[in-house]
Short mmCIF file of C-alpha atoms in Angstrom, two decimals:
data_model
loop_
_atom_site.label_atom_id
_atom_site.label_comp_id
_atom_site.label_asym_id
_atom_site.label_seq_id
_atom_site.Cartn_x
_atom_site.Cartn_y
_atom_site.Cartn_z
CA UNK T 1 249.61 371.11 75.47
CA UNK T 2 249.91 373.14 72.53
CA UNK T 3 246.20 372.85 71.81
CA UNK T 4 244.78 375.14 69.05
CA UNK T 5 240.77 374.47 69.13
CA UNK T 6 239.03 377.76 68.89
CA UNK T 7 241.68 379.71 67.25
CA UNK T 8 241.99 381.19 63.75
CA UNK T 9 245.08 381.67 61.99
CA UNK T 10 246.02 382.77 58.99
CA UNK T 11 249.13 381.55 56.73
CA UNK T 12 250.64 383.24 53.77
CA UNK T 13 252.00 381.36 51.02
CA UNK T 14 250.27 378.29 51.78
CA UNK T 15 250.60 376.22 48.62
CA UNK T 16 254.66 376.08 49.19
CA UNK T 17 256.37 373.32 50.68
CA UNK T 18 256.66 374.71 54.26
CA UNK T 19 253.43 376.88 53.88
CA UNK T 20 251.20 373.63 53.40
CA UNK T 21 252.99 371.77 56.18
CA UNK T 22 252.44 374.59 58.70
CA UNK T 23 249.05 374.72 57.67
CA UNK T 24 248.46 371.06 57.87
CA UNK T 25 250.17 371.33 61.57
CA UNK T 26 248.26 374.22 63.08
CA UNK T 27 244.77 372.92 61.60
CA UNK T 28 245.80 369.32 63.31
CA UNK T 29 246.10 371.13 66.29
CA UNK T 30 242.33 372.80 66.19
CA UNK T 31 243.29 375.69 64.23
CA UNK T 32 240.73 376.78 61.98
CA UNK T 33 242.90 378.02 58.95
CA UNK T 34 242.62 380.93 56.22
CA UNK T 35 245.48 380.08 53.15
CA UNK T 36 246.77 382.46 51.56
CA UNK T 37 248.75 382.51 48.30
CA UNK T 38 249.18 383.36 44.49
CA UNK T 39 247.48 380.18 43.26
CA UNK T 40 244.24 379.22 43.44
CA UNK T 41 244.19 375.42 42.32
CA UNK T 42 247.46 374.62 44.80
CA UNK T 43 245.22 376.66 47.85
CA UNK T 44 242.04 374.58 46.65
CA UNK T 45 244.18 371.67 46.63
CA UNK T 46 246.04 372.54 50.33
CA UNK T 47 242.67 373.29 51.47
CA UNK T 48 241.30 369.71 50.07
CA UNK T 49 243.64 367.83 52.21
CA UNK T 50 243.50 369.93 55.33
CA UNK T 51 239.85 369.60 54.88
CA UNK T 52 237.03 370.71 57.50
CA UNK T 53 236.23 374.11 57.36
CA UNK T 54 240.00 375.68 55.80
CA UNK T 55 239.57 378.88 53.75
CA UNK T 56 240.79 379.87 50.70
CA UNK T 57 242.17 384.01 50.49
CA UNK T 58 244.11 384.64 46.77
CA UNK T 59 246.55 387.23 47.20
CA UNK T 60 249.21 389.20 45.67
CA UNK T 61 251.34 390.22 48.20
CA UNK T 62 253.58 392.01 45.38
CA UNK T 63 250.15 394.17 45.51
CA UNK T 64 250.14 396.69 48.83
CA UNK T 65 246.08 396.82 48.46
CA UNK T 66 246.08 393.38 47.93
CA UNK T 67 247.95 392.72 50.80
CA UNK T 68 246.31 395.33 52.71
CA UNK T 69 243.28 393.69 52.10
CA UNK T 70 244.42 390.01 52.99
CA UNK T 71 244.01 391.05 57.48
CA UNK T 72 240.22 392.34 56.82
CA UNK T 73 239.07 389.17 54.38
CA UNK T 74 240.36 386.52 56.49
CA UNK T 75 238.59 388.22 60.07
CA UNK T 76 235.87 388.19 57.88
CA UNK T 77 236.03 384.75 56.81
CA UNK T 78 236.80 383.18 59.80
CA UNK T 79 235.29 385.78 62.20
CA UNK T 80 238.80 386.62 64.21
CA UNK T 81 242.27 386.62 64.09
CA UNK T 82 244.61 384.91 66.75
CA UNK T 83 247.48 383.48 64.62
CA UNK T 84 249.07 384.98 61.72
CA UNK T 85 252.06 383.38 59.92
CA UNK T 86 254.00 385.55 57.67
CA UNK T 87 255.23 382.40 55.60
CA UNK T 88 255.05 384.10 52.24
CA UNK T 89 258.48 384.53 50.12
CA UNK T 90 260.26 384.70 47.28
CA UNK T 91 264.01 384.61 45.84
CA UNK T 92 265.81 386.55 42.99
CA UNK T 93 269.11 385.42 43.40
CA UNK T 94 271.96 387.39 42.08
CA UNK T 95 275.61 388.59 42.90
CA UNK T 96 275.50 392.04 44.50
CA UNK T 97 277.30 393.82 41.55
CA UNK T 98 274.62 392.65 38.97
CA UNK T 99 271.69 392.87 41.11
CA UNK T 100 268.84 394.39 39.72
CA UNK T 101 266.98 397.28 41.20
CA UNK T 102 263.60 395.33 40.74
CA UNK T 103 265.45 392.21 42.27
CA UNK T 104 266.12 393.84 45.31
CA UNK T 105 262.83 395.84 45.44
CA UNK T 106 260.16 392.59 44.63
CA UNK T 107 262.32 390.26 47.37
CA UNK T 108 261.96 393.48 49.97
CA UNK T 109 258.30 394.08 48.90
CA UNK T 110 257.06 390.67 49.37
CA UNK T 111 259.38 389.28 52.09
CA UNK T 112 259.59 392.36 54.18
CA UNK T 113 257.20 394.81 53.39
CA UNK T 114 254.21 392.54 53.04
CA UNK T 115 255.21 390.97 56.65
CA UNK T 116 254.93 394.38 58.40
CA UNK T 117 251.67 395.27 56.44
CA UNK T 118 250.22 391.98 57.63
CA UNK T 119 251.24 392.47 61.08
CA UNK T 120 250.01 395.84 61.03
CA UNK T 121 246.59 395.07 60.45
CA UNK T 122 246.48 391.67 62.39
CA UNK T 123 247.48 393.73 65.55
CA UNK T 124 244.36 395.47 65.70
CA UNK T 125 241.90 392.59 66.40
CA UNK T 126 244.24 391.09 68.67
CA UNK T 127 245.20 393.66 70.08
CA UNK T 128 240.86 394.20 70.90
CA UNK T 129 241.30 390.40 71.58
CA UNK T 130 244.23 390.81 73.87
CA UNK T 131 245.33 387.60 72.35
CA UNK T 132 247.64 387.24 69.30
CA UNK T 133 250.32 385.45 67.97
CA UNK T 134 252.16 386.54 65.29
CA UNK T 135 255.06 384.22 63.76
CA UNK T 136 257.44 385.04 60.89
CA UNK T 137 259.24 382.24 59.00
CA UNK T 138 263.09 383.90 57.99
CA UNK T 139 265.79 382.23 57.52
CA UNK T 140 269.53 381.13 58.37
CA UNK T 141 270.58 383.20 55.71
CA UNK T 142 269.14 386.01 57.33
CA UNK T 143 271.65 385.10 60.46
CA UNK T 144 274.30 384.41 58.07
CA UNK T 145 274.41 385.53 54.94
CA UNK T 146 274.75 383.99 51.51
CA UNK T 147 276.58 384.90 48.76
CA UNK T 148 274.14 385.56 45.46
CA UNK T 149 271.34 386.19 48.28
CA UNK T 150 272.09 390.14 49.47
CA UNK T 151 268.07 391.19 48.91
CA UNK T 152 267.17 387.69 50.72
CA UNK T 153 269.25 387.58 53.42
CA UNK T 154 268.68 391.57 54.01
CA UNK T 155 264.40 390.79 53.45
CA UNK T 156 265.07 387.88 56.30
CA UNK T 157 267.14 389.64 58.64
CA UNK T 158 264.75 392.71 58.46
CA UNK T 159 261.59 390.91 59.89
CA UNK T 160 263.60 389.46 62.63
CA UNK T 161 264.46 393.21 63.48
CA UNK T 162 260.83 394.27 62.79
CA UNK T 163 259.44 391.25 64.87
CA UNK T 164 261.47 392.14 67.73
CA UNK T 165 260.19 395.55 67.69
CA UNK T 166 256.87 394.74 67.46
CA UNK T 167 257.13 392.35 70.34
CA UNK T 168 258.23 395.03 72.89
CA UNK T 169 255.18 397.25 71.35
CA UNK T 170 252.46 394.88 72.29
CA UNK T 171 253.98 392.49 74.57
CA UNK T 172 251.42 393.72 77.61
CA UNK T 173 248.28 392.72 75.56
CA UNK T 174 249.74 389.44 75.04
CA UNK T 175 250.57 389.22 72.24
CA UNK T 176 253.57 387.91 70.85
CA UNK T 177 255.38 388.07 67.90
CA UNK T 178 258.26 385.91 66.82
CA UNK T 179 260.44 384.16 64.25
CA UNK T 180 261.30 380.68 62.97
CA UNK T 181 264.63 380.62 60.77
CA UNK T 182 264.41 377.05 58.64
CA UNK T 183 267.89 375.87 57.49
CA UNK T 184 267.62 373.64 54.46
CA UNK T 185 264.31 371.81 54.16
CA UNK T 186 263.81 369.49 51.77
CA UNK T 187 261.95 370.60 48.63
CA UNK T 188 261.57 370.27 44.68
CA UNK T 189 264.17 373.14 44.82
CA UNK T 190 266.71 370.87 47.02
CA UNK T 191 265.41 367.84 45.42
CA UNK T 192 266.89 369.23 42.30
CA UNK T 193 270.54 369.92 43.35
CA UNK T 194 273.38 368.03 41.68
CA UNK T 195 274.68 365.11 44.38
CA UNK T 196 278.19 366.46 44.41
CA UNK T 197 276.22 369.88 45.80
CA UNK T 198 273.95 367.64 48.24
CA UNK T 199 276.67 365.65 49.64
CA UNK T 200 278.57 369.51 50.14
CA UNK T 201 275.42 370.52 51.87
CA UNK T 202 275.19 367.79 54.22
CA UNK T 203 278.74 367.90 54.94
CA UNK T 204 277.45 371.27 57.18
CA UNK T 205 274.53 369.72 58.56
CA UNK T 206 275.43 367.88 61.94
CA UNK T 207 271.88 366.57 62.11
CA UNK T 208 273.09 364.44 58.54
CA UNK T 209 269.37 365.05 56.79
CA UNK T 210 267.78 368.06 55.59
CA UNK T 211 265.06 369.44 57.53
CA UNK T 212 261.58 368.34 56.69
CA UNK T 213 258.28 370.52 56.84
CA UNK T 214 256.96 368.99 59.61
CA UNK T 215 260.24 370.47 61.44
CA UNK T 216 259.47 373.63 60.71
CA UNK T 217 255.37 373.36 61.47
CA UNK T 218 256.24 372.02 64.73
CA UNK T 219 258.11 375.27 65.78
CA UNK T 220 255.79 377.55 64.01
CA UNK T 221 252.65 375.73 66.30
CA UNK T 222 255.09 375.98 69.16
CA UNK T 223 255.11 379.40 69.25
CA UNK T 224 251.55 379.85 68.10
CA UNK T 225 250.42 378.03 71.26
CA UNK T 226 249.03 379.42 74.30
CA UNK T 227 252.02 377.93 76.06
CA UNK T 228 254.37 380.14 74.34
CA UNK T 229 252.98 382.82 75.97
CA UNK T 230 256.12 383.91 77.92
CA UNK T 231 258.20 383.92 74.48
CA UNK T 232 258.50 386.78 72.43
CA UNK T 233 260.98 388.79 70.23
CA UNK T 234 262.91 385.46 69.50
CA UNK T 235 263.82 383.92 67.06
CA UNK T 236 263.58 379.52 67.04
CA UNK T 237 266.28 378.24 65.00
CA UNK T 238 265.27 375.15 63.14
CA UNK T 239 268.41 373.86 60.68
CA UNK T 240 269.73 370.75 61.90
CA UNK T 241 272.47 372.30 63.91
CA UNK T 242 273.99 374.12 60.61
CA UNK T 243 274.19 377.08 62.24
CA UNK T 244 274.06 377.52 66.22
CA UNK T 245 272.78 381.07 66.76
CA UNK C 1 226.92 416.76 80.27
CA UNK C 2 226.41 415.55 77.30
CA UNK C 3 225.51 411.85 76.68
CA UNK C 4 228.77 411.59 74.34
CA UNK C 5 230.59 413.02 77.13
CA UNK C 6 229.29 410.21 79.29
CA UNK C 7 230.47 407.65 77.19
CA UNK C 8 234.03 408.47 76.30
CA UNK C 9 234.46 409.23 80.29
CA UNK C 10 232.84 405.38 81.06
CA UNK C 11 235.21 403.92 78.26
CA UNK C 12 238.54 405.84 79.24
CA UNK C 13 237.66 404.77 82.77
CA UNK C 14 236.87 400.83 81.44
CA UNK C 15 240.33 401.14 79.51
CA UNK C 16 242.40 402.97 81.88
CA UNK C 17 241.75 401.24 85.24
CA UNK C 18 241.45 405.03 86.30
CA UNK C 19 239.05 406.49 89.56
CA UNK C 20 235.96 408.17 87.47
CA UNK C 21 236.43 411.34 89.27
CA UNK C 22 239.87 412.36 87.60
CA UNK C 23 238.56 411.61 84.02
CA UNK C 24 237.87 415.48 83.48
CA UNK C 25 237.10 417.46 80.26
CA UNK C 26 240.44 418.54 80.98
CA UNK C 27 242.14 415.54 81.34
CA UNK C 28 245.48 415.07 79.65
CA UNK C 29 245.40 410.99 78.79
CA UNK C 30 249.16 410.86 79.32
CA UNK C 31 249.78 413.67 82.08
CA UNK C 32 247.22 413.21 83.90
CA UNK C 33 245.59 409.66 83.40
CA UNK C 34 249.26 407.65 83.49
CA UNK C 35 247.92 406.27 79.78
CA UNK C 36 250.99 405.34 77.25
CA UNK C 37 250.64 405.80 73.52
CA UNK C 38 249.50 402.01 73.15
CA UNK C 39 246.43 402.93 75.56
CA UNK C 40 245.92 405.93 73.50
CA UNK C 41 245.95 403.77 70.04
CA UNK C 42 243.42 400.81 71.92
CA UNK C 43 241.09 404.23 73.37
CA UNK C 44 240.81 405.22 69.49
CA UNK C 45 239.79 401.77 68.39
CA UNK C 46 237.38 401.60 71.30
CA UNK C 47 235.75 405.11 70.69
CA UNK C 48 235.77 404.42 66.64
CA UNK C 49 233.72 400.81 67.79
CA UNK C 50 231.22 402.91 70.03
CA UNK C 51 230.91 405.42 68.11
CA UNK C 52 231.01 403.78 64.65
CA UNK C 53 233.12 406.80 63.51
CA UNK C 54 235.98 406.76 61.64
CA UNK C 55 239.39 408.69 63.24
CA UNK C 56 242.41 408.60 60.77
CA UNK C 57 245.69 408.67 62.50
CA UNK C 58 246.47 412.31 61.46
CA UNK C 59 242.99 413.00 63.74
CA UNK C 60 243.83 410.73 66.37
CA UNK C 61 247.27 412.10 66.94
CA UNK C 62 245.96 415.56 67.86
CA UNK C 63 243.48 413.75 70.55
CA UNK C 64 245.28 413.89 73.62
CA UNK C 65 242.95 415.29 76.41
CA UNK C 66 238.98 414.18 77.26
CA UNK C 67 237.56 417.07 75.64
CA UNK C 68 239.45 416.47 71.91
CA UNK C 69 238.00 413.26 71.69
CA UNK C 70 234.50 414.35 72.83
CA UNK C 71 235.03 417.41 70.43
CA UNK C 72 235.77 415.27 67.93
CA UNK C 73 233.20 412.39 67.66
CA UNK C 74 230.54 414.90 68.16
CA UNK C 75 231.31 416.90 65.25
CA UNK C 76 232.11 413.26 62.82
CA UNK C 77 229.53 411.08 64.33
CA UNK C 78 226.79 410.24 61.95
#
């Protein structure tokens, strides 16, 4: 089960915390991965580690030709295009009232807009495939809500609307396209929270731990798999019982 | 008929599971040949592949019987 040998995916912000672990999951499963991201040394270093025959793409996915151009380079590199994993994100936190039109705008461009440019252009050689998987990594938040987070939680919430659309577009050619909402996964940005705020945190997470990457990457290679064929327009939930959607 | 003719029938008939005999010039893709507008986006990809033509969506939307495509990779083929 779950077997990915022959199949080519490629994963956006690669060099995060959750980006590298999905990586690291699908290429343990046969995957033969393109990474994607802003930095070059982290990819090189992602790519070290995965080893084999990993890619690395650059990309500015603030950029629309740049991200345009992200579908194209890695079918070229890695000669088609089965998986793609929308990881990439970013956060400008602010209250509503002091928000920032650029806040709001570079959280939509990258989160949102970059996700449905990707998809765009990944659904034409699987659609010519009549294979694809296409997987989106939100957010609770996007479920939820979070104060400080409207651009965020609006970014996350969008691809899950987006993603369900696309699902019912190209569901006959077998294709699917879905979503995996992390809760809180540990990170350097978690690492670095106060106690008093950690011991808050946990006080909402049943599961008593924060998620891991590995919790995430298993989900995201769930639902790349051929055996998640008969799933699609869903999103998979993956917070340590936080929030039961 | 022309050769082009020949092809874009033999690839609307691979791609829409149709009978060869009701892929006319005057074929309607949707009226007549039960295609949706996915078929009609995966018959543009598959002419633009045999063809090696380019057809930008503004082109591609006014394709809707036989005879527009043939029409229209005959006068942009290279």
């Amino acid at each position: 089960m779950f077997d990915l040998n022959g199949m080519s995916a490629l994963v956006t912000g690669a060099s995060g915390g959750i980006g590298s672990a999905i990586a690291r999951a699908l290429a343990e499963q046969g995957a033969r991965i393109a990474l994607s991201g802003t930095r070059e040394d982290a990819l090189q270093a992602v790519a070290a580690e995965i080893g084999g025959d990993a890619v690395i793409l650059p990309a500015n996915l603030s950029d629309a030709a740049s991200v345009d151009g992200l579908v194209p380079r890695a079918v070229e590199a890695l000669g088609k295009l089965d998986i793609l994993i929308n990881n990439a994100g970013v956060t400008r936190d602010n209250l509503a009232m002091r928000m920032k039109d650029e806040e709001w705008a570079d959280v939509i461009r990258i989160n949102l807009e970059a996700g449905f440019r990707l998809s765009r252009a990944a659904l034409k050689p699987m659609m010519r495939a009549r294979f694809g998987r296409i997987v989106s990594i939100t957010s609770v938040v996007g479920a939820t809500g979070n104060p400080g987070q409207a651009n965020y939680a609006a970014s996350k919430a969008g691809l899950v609307g987006m993603s369900k659309a696309l699902a019912q577009e190209v569901a006959s050619r077998n294709i699917t396209v879905n979503c995996v909402a992390p809760g809180f996964i540990r990170s350097a940005m978690t690492d670095a929270l106060p106690e008093a705020q950690k011991d808050n945190l946990m006080g909402k997470i049943p599961a008593g731990r924060l998620g891991e990457g590995i919790d995430v990457a298993a989900a995201v290679v769930y639902l790349a798999s051929r055996e998640a064929a008969y799933v699609t327009g869903q999103t998979l939930h993956v917070n340590g019982g936080m929030a039961m959607l | 008929m022309s050769e082009t003719a020949d092809r874009v029938k033999k690839i609307v008939v691979e791609h829409l599971g149709v009978e060869a005999e009701k892929v006319t010039e005057d074929a309607s893709f949707i009226d007549d040949l039960g295609a949706d507008s996915l078929d009609i986006v995966e018959l543009v990809m598959a002419f633009e592949e045999e063809f090696g033509v380019e057809i930008p969506d503004d082109a591609a939307e006014k394709i809707t019987t036989v005879r527009d495509a043939i029409t229209y990779i005959d006068s942009n083929k290279a």
